[in-house]
């Protein structure tokens, strides 16, 4: 029997943008609908675990067991990251990978109620919806595998479990270490407050912790014998704040003092400040980072202290691939959004009245936005690095109440309810359809690769500001109570 995939591939001219509908995807989508309750349970468990970067042992193990149970070969521990994994099915070309994240954010613990109510004060929470991210990706991979088997489709399907997206640059080490070397296309998504294909360029960034070392002394009896590491942090922060006026528009510099000493009556001999610099262009980020490092040097000189720099992360901007975006847009339009029940609407309307909320009509969740490519985005993601080495496509699904900002307690709250789970299944179905479309259309993959090569230019060579260092597995140390 000739497979439908081969028939379709043969029917498509090179670079075709409007392939025919993919054969036999209806059972795949029906299978996802039938498994929605199961995946909601998986996501809720990961939401409850709320494990931060490189500490996602239970979350990673749960997704691995789902994939292994569905017949994938699972390899745990990738690129020096114990919680990373690769689940694989099939063989040969093309190789299509679906990315899945599962790390939580410090300090965002929140119950599934429309007012601020931590489950445990100071504990982490899924403020970026990565419990939905990883679960939808596993669901899409399992559905796609079943479709490949049923239709005798050749090729390799991988789900790549990627830890520590929030600041730990988990995917960067994977890109650097060649995890994506034989991958032809990457499919991803991210929780959001609308249904759209991500056409914006995110911001490149570099982050790191500056730890100053001084000399402690009694702050009243013998201050002249001390050298304050906190003075060095404050001097550095003063200089970087002055710097804001003299860097290009669209730049961002953020910092937190992660160690400011232990007691005011002791001159602090240790102090630490954690910096992030961002801009859409990596070259500008590198320039700003060099200035921040100079501020640290000046602060150390002026205060008689020394410092160490722990580079925590660095990511490229996201390079949208229009060829793949059109494929995913078509898939998303076929899947469509979803409507709220009366109960969900009541929850959402109360949430929209909470602090710092920009209310957007709830009907947004039922719609799909038109495709738009190339605008500058605001956040950063380590999917960026992947997108510079493999054609990559990513969608947003309305897992949060329209108007919700990422990294907020409102995102944690909705992400643990049926609103989050319905949005998650929009993403799972869209990614599965996108994957089926790509397996059936080698010409589309070739066109996507040609677009990537043209966009990044002939002299492009991937290199990360993180150099050869190992993943900073302890970067969240101290952030979990
Ligand atoms: Zn995120």
Short mmCIF file of C-alpha atoms and ligand atoms in Angstrom, two decimals:
data_model
loop_
_atom_site.label_atom_id
_atom_site.label_comp_id
_atom_site.label_asym_id
_atom_site.label_seq_id
_atom_site.Cartn_x
_atom_site.Cartn_y
_atom_site.Cartn_z
CA UNK A 1 0.00 0.00 0.00
CA UNK A 2 1.34 3.42 -0.88
CA UNK A 3 1.31 5.71 2.09
CA UNK A 4 -0.72 8.94 1.94
CA UNK A 5 2.41 10.82 2.95
CA UNK A 6 4.29 9.69 -0.15
CA UNK A 7 1.36 10.53 -2.38
CA UNK A 8 1.19 14.03 -0.96
CA UNK A 9 4.91 14.62 -1.17
CA UNK A 10 4.94 13.61 -4.81
CA UNK A 11 2.08 15.99 -5.56
CA UNK A 12 3.86 19.07 -4.20
CA UNK A 13 6.17 21.24 -6.26
CA UNK A 14 9.28 22.61 -4.50
CA UNK A 15 8.52 25.55 -2.23
CA UNK A 16 4.78 25.08 -2.46
CA UNK A 17 2.97 27.21 0.12
CA UNK A 18 -0.53 25.73 -0.18
CA UNK A 19 -0.37 21.96 0.11
CA UNK A 20 -3.52 19.85 0.06
CA UNK A 21 -5.08 18.80 3.35
CA UNK A 22 -3.05 16.12 5.10
CA UNK A 23 -4.56 12.68 4.96
CA UNK A 24 -6.19 11.01 7.93
CA UNK A 25 -5.55 13.63 10.58
CA UNK A 26 -9.14 13.48 11.86
CA UNK A 27 -8.47 10.36 14.02
CA UNK A 28 -5.34 12.06 15.41
CA UNK A 29 -7.34 15.11 16.51
CA UNK A 30 -10.16 12.94 17.86
CA UNK A 31 -7.55 10.96 19.83
CA UNK A 32 -6.28 14.16 21.42
CA UNK A 33 -9.82 15.18 22.34
CA UNK A 34 -10.36 11.77 23.92
CA UNK A 35 -7.13 12.07 25.94
CA UNK A 36 -7.72 15.67 27.08
CA UNK A 37 -8.71 14.70 30.65
CA UNK A 38 -5.61 12.55 31.03
CA UNK A 39 -3.33 15.38 29.88
CA UNK A 40 -5.09 17.84 32.20
CA UNK A 41 -4.16 15.50 35.06
CA UNK A 42 -0.53 15.36 33.90
CA UNK A 43 -0.37 19.15 33.62
CA UNK A 44 -1.97 19.63 37.04
CA UNK A 45 0.67 17.38 38.61
CA UNK A 46 3.49 19.42 37.07
CA UNK A 47 1.69 22.64 38.12
CA UNK A 48 1.65 21.27 41.68
CA UNK A 49 5.31 20.14 41.60
CA UNK A 50 6.29 23.70 40.51
CA UNK A 51 9.97 22.83 40.17
CA UNK A 52 12.44 25.56 39.16
CA UNK A 53 15.19 25.37 36.54
CA UNK A 54 17.42 22.27 36.54
CA UNK A 55 15.53 21.00 39.61
CA UNK A 56 12.56 19.63 37.61
CA UNK A 57 13.15 15.97 38.50
CA UNK A 58 9.53 14.94 39.07
CA UNK A 59 8.14 16.99 36.16
CA UNK A 60 10.68 15.60 33.71
CA UNK A 61 10.19 12.03 34.95
CA UNK A 62 6.42 12.29 34.55
CA UNK A 63 6.64 13.46 30.93
CA UNK A 64 9.25 10.79 30.19
CA UNK A 65 6.99 8.08 31.56
CA UNK A 66 4.06 9.30 29.42
CA UNK A 67 6.24 9.14 26.31
CA UNK A 68 7.87 5.81 27.18
CA UNK A 69 4.42 4.36 27.87
CA UNK A 70 3.33 5.45 24.39
CA UNK A 71 6.23 3.62 22.75
CA UNK A 72 8.94 6.27 22.50
CA UNK A 73 12.56 5.42 23.24
CA UNK A 74 13.56 7.85 25.97
CA UNK A 75 17.06 9.02 26.79
CA UNK A 76 17.31 11.01 30.02
CA UNK A 77 20.12 13.46 30.71
CA UNK A 78 21.29 15.51 27.72
CA UNK A 79 24.04 18.11 27.26
CA UNK A 80 25.05 17.95 30.92
CA UNK A 81 21.48 18.63 32.07
CA UNK A 82 20.11 15.77 34.21
CA UNK A 83 16.46 16.82 33.70
CA UNK A 84 16.72 17.15 29.90
CA UNK A 85 15.52 14.24 27.77
CA UNK A 86 15.01 13.08 24.21
CA UNK A 87 12.06 10.82 23.36
CA UNK A 88 12.32 9.34 19.88
CA UNK A 89 10.16 7.36 17.48
CA UNK A 90 10.89 6.20 13.93
CA UNK A 91 14.03 6.45 11.83
CA UNK A 92 15.57 8.27 8.90
CA UNK A 93 14.70 11.62 7.38
CA UNK A 94 13.10 13.99 7.97
CA UNK A 95 13.84 14.54 11.65
CA UNK A 96 11.16 16.68 13.27
CA UNK A 97 11.45 17.76 16.89
CA UNK A 98 8.84 19.14 19.28
CA UNK A 99 10.18 21.14 22.23
CA UNK A 100 8.72 20.88 25.73
CA UNK A 101 9.51 23.02 28.80
CA UNK A 102 8.48 22.33 32.41
CA UNK A 103 10.28 24.73 34.80
CA UNK A 104 8.47 27.03 37.24
CA UNK A 105 9.33 30.53 38.54
CA UNK A 106 10.50 31.42 42.06
CA UNK A 107 8.06 33.19 44.38
CA UNK A 108 4.89 32.80 42.29
CA UNK A 109 3.04 30.14 44.25
CA UNK A 110 -0.69 30.76 43.74
CA UNK A 111 -3.96 28.89 44.20
CA UNK A 112 -6.53 28.53 41.39
CA UNK A 113 -8.57 31.48 42.66
CA UNK A 114 -9.08 34.94 41.14
CA UNK A 115 -7.33 36.82 43.95
CA UNK A 116 -3.75 36.72 45.21
CA UNK A 117 -3.47 33.66 47.43
CA UNK A 118 -0.19 31.73 47.51
CA UNK A 119 -0.46 28.00 48.17
CA UNK A 120 2.81 28.33 50.06
CA UNK A 121 4.32 31.76 50.72
CA UNK A 122 7.48 32.38 48.70
CA UNK A 123 7.35 29.01 46.91
CA UNK A 124 7.65 28.69 43.11
CA UNK A 125 4.68 28.69 40.75
CA UNK A 126 4.02 28.13 37.04
CA UNK A 127 3.81 31.81 36.09
CA UNK A 128 4.93 31.07 32.53
CA UNK A 129 2.67 28.05 32.02
CA UNK A 130 5.49 25.61 31.36
CA UNK A 131 3.48 22.79 32.98
CA UNK A 132 1.11 23.19 30.02
CA UNK A 133 4.00 23.64 27.58
CA UNK A 134 5.65 20.29 28.35
CA UNK A 135 2.36 18.41 28.59
CA UNK A 136 0.95 19.71 25.27
CA UNK A 137 4.23 18.88 23.55
CA UNK A 138 4.18 15.30 24.87
CA UNK A 139 0.51 15.01 23.85
CA UNK A 140 1.29 16.28 20.33
CA UNK A 141 4.26 13.92 19.98
CA UNK A 142 2.20 10.89 21.09
CA UNK A 143 -0.67 11.76 18.73
CA UNK A 144 1.73 12.35 15.85
CA UNK A 145 3.46 9.02 16.47
CA UNK A 146 0.11 7.24 16.31
CA UNK A 147 -0.67 9.06 13.05
CA UNK A 148 2.72 8.06 11.62
CA UNK A 149 2.12 4.42 12.54
CA UNK A 150 -1.42 4.36 11.17
CA UNK A 151 -0.35 5.93 7.88
CA UNK A 152 3.04 4.26 7.48
CA UNK A 153 4.84 7.61 7.48
CA UNK A 154 8.64 7.46 7.36
CA UNK A 155 10.94 9.73 9.34
CA UNK A 156 12.06 10.47 12.89
CA UNK A 157 9.93 12.20 15.48
CA UNK A 158 11.48 13.53 18.67
CA UNK A 159 10.17 15.28 21.69
CA UNK A 160 13.01 17.14 23.33
CA UNK A 161 12.46 17.92 27.00
CA UNK A 162 14.22 21.21 27.66
CA UNK A 163 14.81 22.30 31.29
CA UNK A 164 15.58 25.68 32.81
CA UNK A 165 14.11 28.00 30.17
CA UNK A 166 13.63 30.70 32.79
CA UNK A 167 17.13 32.11 32.95
CA UNK A 168 19.05 28.85 32.88
CA UNK A 169 19.45 28.80 29.07
CA UNK A 170 18.84 25.05 29.00
CA UNK A 171 18.47 24.88 25.22
CA UNK A 172 21.62 26.90 24.60
CA UNK A 173 23.86 24.11 25.88
CA UNK A 174 21.86 21.63 23.79
CA UNK A 175 22.38 23.70 20.63
CA UNK A 176 26.05 24.19 21.43
CA UNK A 177 26.52 20.45 22.05
CA UNK A 178 24.90 19.43 18.76
CA UNK A 179 21.56 18.08 19.98
CA UNK A 180 19.87 19.77 16.99
CA UNK A 181 22.57 18.91 14.42
CA UNK A 182 20.43 16.41 12.45
CA UNK A 183 17.04 18.05 13.10
CA UNK A 184 15.22 19.40 10.02
CA UNK A 185 12.44 21.38 11.67
CA UNK A 186 11.41 22.33 15.20
CA UNK A 187 7.86 22.84 16.43
CA UNK A 188 7.14 24.65 19.69
CA UNK A 189 4.51 26.72 21.42
CA UNK A 190 4.10 28.90 24.46
CA UNK A 191 1.18 29.58 26.78
CA UNK A 192 -0.33 33.03 26.23
CA UNK A 193 -3.54 35.04 26.25
CA UNK A 194 -4.39 34.66 22.56
CA UNK A 195 -4.20 32.09 19.76
CA UNK A 196 -1.56 33.16 17.28
CA UNK A 197 1.63 32.15 15.55
CA UNK A 198 4.66 33.78 17.14
CA UNK A 199 6.03 36.06 14.44
CA UNK A 200 7.87 38.48 16.70
CA UNK A 201 11.58 38.50 17.30
CA UNK A 202 12.19 38.08 21.02
CA UNK A 203 15.07 39.81 22.79
CA UNK A 204 18.58 38.40 23.00
CA UNK A 205 20.05 38.54 26.49
CA UNK A 206 23.05 37.89 28.70
CA UNK A 207 22.74 37.34 32.44
CA UNK A 208 25.11 36.68 35.30
CA UNK A 209 25.81 37.02 39.00
CA UNK A 210 28.54 39.40 40.21
CA UNK A 211 29.80 38.28 43.63
CA UNK A 212 31.99 40.81 45.46
CA UNK A 213 34.46 39.84 48.18
CA UNK A 214 35.51 42.34 50.88
CA UNK A 215 36.63 42.22 54.49
CA UNK A 216 34.21 42.01 57.40
CA UNK A 217 34.56 44.11 60.54
CA UNK A 218 32.46 45.46 63.40
CA UNK A 219 30.42 48.17 61.72
CA UNK A 220 30.61 50.53 64.75
CA UNK A 221 33.73 49.51 66.70
CA UNK A 222 36.18 49.02 63.81
CA UNK A 223 34.65 50.06 60.48
CA UNK A 224 38.05 51.30 59.25
CA UNK A 225 39.23 47.69 59.12
CA UNK A 226 36.40 46.62 56.81
CA UNK A 227 35.90 46.63 53.04
CA UNK A 228 32.21 46.43 52.19
CA UNK A 229 31.15 44.07 49.42
CA UNK A 230 27.70 45.71 49.60
CA UNK A 231 29.28 49.11 48.87
CA UNK A 232 30.70 47.52 45.72
CA UNK A 233 27.26 46.22 44.68
CA UNK A 234 25.71 49.65 45.25
CA UNK A 235 28.51 51.44 43.39
CA UNK A 236 28.08 49.04 40.48
CA UNK A 237 24.30 49.51 40.45
CA UNK A 238 24.72 53.30 40.47
CA UNK A 239 26.96 53.15 37.42
CA UNK A 240 24.71 50.77 35.49
CA UNK A 241 21.67 52.93 36.28
CA UNK A 242 23.52 55.94 34.84
CA UNK A 243 24.36 53.82 31.81
CA UNK A 244 20.68 53.53 30.83
CA UNK A 245 20.81 56.97 29.20
CA UNK A 246 23.71 55.98 26.97
CA UNK A 247 22.62 52.72 25.41
CA UNK A 248 20.38 52.16 22.35
CA UNK A 249 16.59 52.47 22.59
CA UNK A 250 14.86 49.18 23.21
CA UNK A 251 17.57 47.99 25.59
CA UNK A 252 16.70 46.61 29.01
CA UNK A 253 18.85 46.19 32.14
CA UNK A 254 17.44 44.48 35.24
CA UNK A 255 19.09 43.44 38.49
CA UNK A 256 18.29 42.04 41.92
CA UNK A 257 20.59 41.98 44.94
CA UNK A 258 20.77 38.28 45.78
CA UNK A 259 23.05 38.81 48.78
CA UNK A 260 23.33 42.15 50.56
CA UNK A 261 25.14 40.99 53.69
CA UNK A 262 23.83 39.29 56.78
CA UNK A 263 23.51 41.98 59.46
CA UNK A 264 23.75 45.80 59.41
CA UNK A 265 26.21 45.84 62.32
CA UNK A 266 28.72 43.72 60.37
CA UNK A 267 30.54 45.15 57.33
CA UNK A 268 29.52 42.62 54.63
CA UNK A 269 32.47 40.68 53.29
CA UNK A 270 30.25 39.00 50.67
CA UNK A 271 27.55 40.54 48.47
CA UNK A 272 26.05 39.55 45.14
CA UNK A 273 23.98 41.17 42.40
CA UNK A 274 22.26 39.27 39.55
CA UNK A 275 22.05 41.15 36.22
CA UNK A 276 20.19 40.67 32.94
CA UNK A 277 20.80 42.80 29.82
CA UNK A 278 18.55 42.57 26.74
CA UNK A 279 18.09 43.90 23.24
CA UNK A 280 16.78 42.35 20.03
CA UNK A 281 20.31 42.44 18.54
CA UNK A 282 22.84 40.16 20.23
CA UNK A 283 25.71 42.45 19.15
CA UNK A 284 24.15 45.31 21.16
CA UNK A 285 23.59 43.03 24.18
CA UNK A 286 27.27 42.07 24.09
CA UNK A 287 28.26 45.75 24.03
CA UNK A 288 25.98 46.58 27.01
CA UNK A 289 27.27 43.55 28.91
CA UNK A 290 30.87 44.70 28.43
CA UNK A 291 29.88 48.06 29.97
CA UNK A 292 28.20 46.32 32.93
CA UNK A 293 31.37 44.28 33.50
CA UNK A 294 33.34 47.54 33.44
CA UNK A 295 31.02 48.93 36.12
CA UNK A 296 31.83 45.88 38.27
CA UNK A 297 35.54 46.46 37.75
CA UNK A 298 35.23 50.14 38.66
CA UNK A 299 33.16 49.32 41.73
CA UNK A 300 35.72 46.77 42.89
CA UNK A 301 38.58 49.23 42.38
CA UNK A 302 36.81 52.03 44.23
CA UNK A 303 35.84 49.88 47.22
CA UNK A 304 38.99 47.81 47.50
CA UNK A 305 37.06 44.60 46.87
CA UNK A 306 37.34 41.85 44.27
CA UNK A 307 34.62 40.07 42.33
CA UNK A 308 33.80 36.84 40.47
CA UNK A 309 31.33 36.67 37.60
CA UNK A 310 29.12 33.59 37.15
CA UNK A 311 27.61 33.77 33.66
CA UNK A 312 24.12 32.32 34.13
CA UNK A 313 22.61 32.55 30.69
CA UNK A 314 22.69 34.05 27.24
CA UNK A 315 20.13 33.58 24.49
CA UNK A 316 19.69 34.73 20.92
CA UNK A 317 16.58 36.50 19.67
CA UNK A 318 13.91 34.33 18.08
CA UNK A 319 14.25 34.17 14.29
CA UNK A 320 10.72 33.51 12.97
CA UNK A 321 10.46 31.22 9.94
CA UNK A 322 7.71 32.44 7.63
CA UNK A 323 7.53 29.21 5.63
CA UNK A 324 6.79 27.17 8.74
CA UNK A 325 4.64 29.93 10.24
CA UNK A 326 2.24 29.67 7.29
CA UNK A 327 1.95 25.91 7.83
CA UNK A 328 1.27 26.38 11.53
CA UNK A 329 -1.18 29.23 10.91
CA UNK A 330 -3.22 26.93 8.68
CA UNK A 331 -3.15 24.25 11.38
CA UNK A 332 -4.20 26.71 14.08
CA UNK A 333 -7.08 28.01 11.95
CA UNK A 334 -8.26 24.44 11.45
CA UNK A 335 -8.14 23.76 15.21
CA UNK A 336 -9.60 27.14 16.23
CA UNK A 337 -9.92 28.65 19.70
CA UNK A 338 -12.39 27.76 22.44
CA UNK A 339 -15.24 29.30 24.41
CA UNK A 340 -15.57 29.72 28.15
CA UNK A 341 -18.20 27.97 30.25
CA UNK A 342 -20.27 30.14 32.60
CA UNK A 343 -18.02 29.07 35.48
CA UNK A 344 -14.83 29.92 33.55
CA UNK A 345 -16.32 33.26 32.55
CA UNK A 346 -17.13 34.12 36.19
CA UNK A 347 -13.55 33.24 37.23
CA UNK A 348 -12.07 35.25 34.35
CA UNK A 349 -14.21 38.33 34.99
CA UNK A 350 -13.11 38.43 38.61
CA UNK A 351 -9.47 37.91 37.63
CA UNK A 352 -9.71 40.76 35.12
CA UNK A 353 -10.62 43.11 38.00
CA UNK A 354 -7.39 42.29 39.88
CA UNK A 355 -4.37 44.60 40.18
CA UNK A 356 -2.22 45.43 37.16
CA UNK A 357 -4.64 43.74 34.77
CA UNK A 358 -5.33 45.03 31.26
CA UNK A 359 -8.72 43.50 30.52
CA UNK A 360 -9.16 42.24 26.97
CA UNK A 361 -12.47 40.71 25.71
CA UNK A 362 -12.79 37.05 26.74
CA UNK A 363 -13.92 36.23 23.19
CA UNK A 364 -10.22 36.57 22.21
CA UNK A 365 -9.79 32.95 23.34
CA UNK A 366 -12.27 31.80 20.69
CA UNK A 367 -10.42 33.53 17.84
CA UNK A 368 -7.23 33.02 15.87
CA UNK A 369 -5.12 36.08 15.09
CA UNK A 370 -3.97 36.72 11.52
CA UNK A 371 -0.34 35.88 10.78
CA UNK A 372 2.14 38.71 11.31
CA UNK A 373 5.91 38.27 11.00
CA UNK A 374 8.93 40.31 12.03
CA UNK A 375 7.84 42.78 14.75
CA UNK A 376 10.08 43.19 17.80
CA UNK A 377 8.87 41.26 20.84
CA UNK A 378 9.59 42.00 24.47
CA UNK A 379 10.52 38.81 26.34
CA UNK A 380 13.41 36.43 25.79
CA UNK A 381 13.47 32.69 25.19
CA UNK A 382 16.16 30.09 24.68
CA UNK A 383 14.09 28.83 21.75
CA UNK A 384 15.90 31.74 20.09
CA UNK A 385 19.17 29.81 19.87
CA UNK A 386 17.36 26.82 18.35
CA UNK A 387 15.76 29.07 15.74
CA UNK A 388 19.16 30.19 14.41
CA UNK A 389 20.30 26.61 13.70
CA UNK A 390 17.04 24.84 12.67
CA UNK A 391 13.89 26.30 11.06
CA UNK A 392 11.61 26.78 14.07
CA UNK A 393 7.95 27.64 14.46
CA UNK A 394 6.07 28.49 17.63
CA UNK A 395 2.49 29.30 18.49
CA UNK A 396 0.75 30.93 21.40
CA UNK A 397 -2.48 29.42 22.76
CA UNK A 398 -4.93 31.24 25.04
CA UNK A 399 -4.21 29.32 28.24
CA UNK A 400 -4.50 32.51 30.27
CA UNK A 401 -7.40 34.91 30.67
CA UNK A 402 -7.10 37.54 27.89
CA UNK A 403 -5.04 40.48 29.16
CA UNK A 404 -2.89 38.38 31.52
CA UNK A 405 0.81 39.19 31.65
CA UNK A 406 3.26 36.29 31.77
CA UNK A 407 5.15 35.77 35.06
CA UNK A 408 2.15 36.91 37.10
CA UNK A 409 0.08 35.19 39.78
CA UNK A 410 -2.90 35.57 37.43
CA UNK A 411 -1.07 33.32 34.93
CA UNK A 412 -0.43 30.72 37.64
CA UNK A 413 -4.09 30.81 38.71
CA UNK A 414 -5.65 30.36 35.26
CA UNK A 415 -2.95 27.88 34.21
CA UNK A 416 -4.17 25.48 36.91
CA UNK A 417 -7.80 25.59 35.73
CA UNK A 418 -9.77 24.22 32.79
CA UNK A 419 -9.01 27.48 30.94
CA UNK A 420 -5.34 26.47 30.90
CA UNK A 421 -6.12 22.89 29.90
CA UNK A 422 -8.40 23.90 27.02
CA UNK A 423 -5.71 26.24 25.66
CA UNK A 424 -3.14 23.48 26.11
CA UNK A 425 -5.14 21.15 23.84
CA UNK A 426 -5.40 23.88 21.17
CA UNK A 427 -1.60 23.91 21.19
CA UNK A 428 -1.30 20.10 21.19
CA UNK A 429 -3.62 19.72 18.21
CA UNK A 430 -1.99 22.56 16.27
CA UNK A 431 1.50 21.12 16.80
CA UNK A 432 0.39 17.61 15.83
CA UNK A 433 -1.21 18.92 12.63
CA UNK A 434 1.87 21.01 11.87
CA UNK A 435 4.06 17.94 12.31
CA UNK A 436 1.85 15.84 10.05
CA UNK A 437 1.95 18.58 7.44
CA UNK A 438 5.76 18.68 7.54
CA UNK A 439 6.23 14.89 7.43
CA UNK A 440 3.99 14.88 4.38
CA UNK A 441 5.80 17.74 2.64
CA UNK A 442 9.60 17.49 2.31
CA UNK A 443 9.45 20.47 -0.07
CA UNK A 444 8.14 22.70 2.73
CA UNK A 445 11.05 21.67 4.97
CA UNK A 446 13.52 22.46 2.18
CA UNK A 447 11.90 25.88 1.63
CA UNK A 448 12.04 26.57 5.39
CA UNK A 449 15.75 25.70 5.46
CA UNK A 450 16.48 27.94 2.47
CA UNK A 451 14.67 30.78 4.25
CA UNK A 452 16.76 30.27 7.41
CA UNK A 453 20.04 30.29 5.46
CA UNK A 454 19.01 33.47 3.61
CA UNK A 455 17.88 35.26 6.80
CA UNK A 456 20.95 34.56 8.91
CA UNK A 457 23.38 35.43 6.09
CA UNK A 458 26.32 33.56 4.58
CA UNK A 459 28.84 34.40 7.30
CA UNK A 460 26.68 33.25 10.22
CA UNK A 461 28.35 30.88 12.63
CA UNK A 462 26.56 29.91 15.82
CA UNK A 463 28.44 30.72 18.98
CA UNK A 464 27.14 31.43 22.46
CA UNK A 465 28.40 34.02 24.93
CA UNK A 466 28.39 31.14 27.43
CA UNK A 467 31.49 29.73 25.75
CA UNK A 468 32.45 26.24 26.86
CA UNK A 469 31.09 26.46 30.41
CA UNK A 470 28.83 23.72 31.79
CA UNK A 471 25.13 24.38 32.50
CA UNK A 472 24.83 26.33 35.76
CA UNK A 473 22.77 23.66 37.49
CA UNK A 474 22.79 25.57 40.78
CA UNK A 475 21.59 28.93 39.43
CA UNK A 476 18.29 28.68 41.33
CA UNK A 477 19.98 27.69 44.56
CA UNK A 478 18.45 29.66 47.40
CA UNK A 479 15.33 30.65 45.45
CA UNK A 480 13.13 27.89 46.89
CA UNK A 481 12.05 28.21 50.55
ZN1 LIG B 1 7.94 30.80 29.31
#
